[in-house]
Amino acid sequence: TQDWEAALVKAMKEIHEKFLEQELEILGIGISGQMHGEVLCDENGDTIGNVRLWCDSRNEQEGHELTALFKKKVPKRSTCARYLWTVRNDPEKAKKTKHMTT
């Protein structure tokens, strides 16, 4: 999380310096750094531990289990397979989780 915040502050400063002389009104900025990850947050919206990125494949078995359960392909890198892995392998983190995003 601190890396993301530092990178965002740096990028915003660069944008500000680049466009300082122009009369622009920036209405919004989209930020995306991953896909199919697992960002777990507590009741305050603060992240819990490290974010698991799309390339983390520790949850391959969970993907196979969910595919068998739902009879529809659930990729090992899907967020639901990741979270099932977290529930099994890091239950304290799972208990603290109140919000999740990818």
PDB file of C-alpha atoms in Angstrom, residues 1 5-6 10 18 28 40 46 62 72 76-77 97:
ATOM      1  CA  THR A   1       0.000   0.000   0.000  1.00  0.00           C
ATOM      2  CA  GLU A   5       0.677   5.737  -2.314  1.00  0.00           C
ATOM      3  CA  ALA A   6       4.248   6.866  -3.011  1.00  0.00           C
ATOM      4  CA  LYS A  10       4.946  11.058  -7.484  1.00  0.00           C
ATOM      5  CA  LYS A  18       3.704  19.189 -16.612  1.00  0.00           C
ATOM      6  CA  GLY A  28     -10.761  12.489 -12.849  1.00  0.00           C
ATOM      7  CA  LEU A  40      -8.471  -7.322   1.240  1.00  0.00           C
ATOM      8  CA  ASP A  46      -7.533  -0.096   5.036  1.00  0.00           C
ATOM      9  CA  GLU A  62      -8.678 -23.984  -5.246  1.00  0.00           C
ATOM     10  CA  LYS A  72     -17.925 -24.148 -14.834  1.00  0.00           C
ATOM     11  CA  LYS A  76      -6.790 -20.498 -10.674  1.00  0.00           C
ATOM     12  CA  ARG A  77      -6.049 -16.798 -10.882  1.00  0.00           C
ATOM     13  CA  THR A  97     -11.632  -8.947   5.859  1.00  0.00           C
TER      14      THR A  97
END
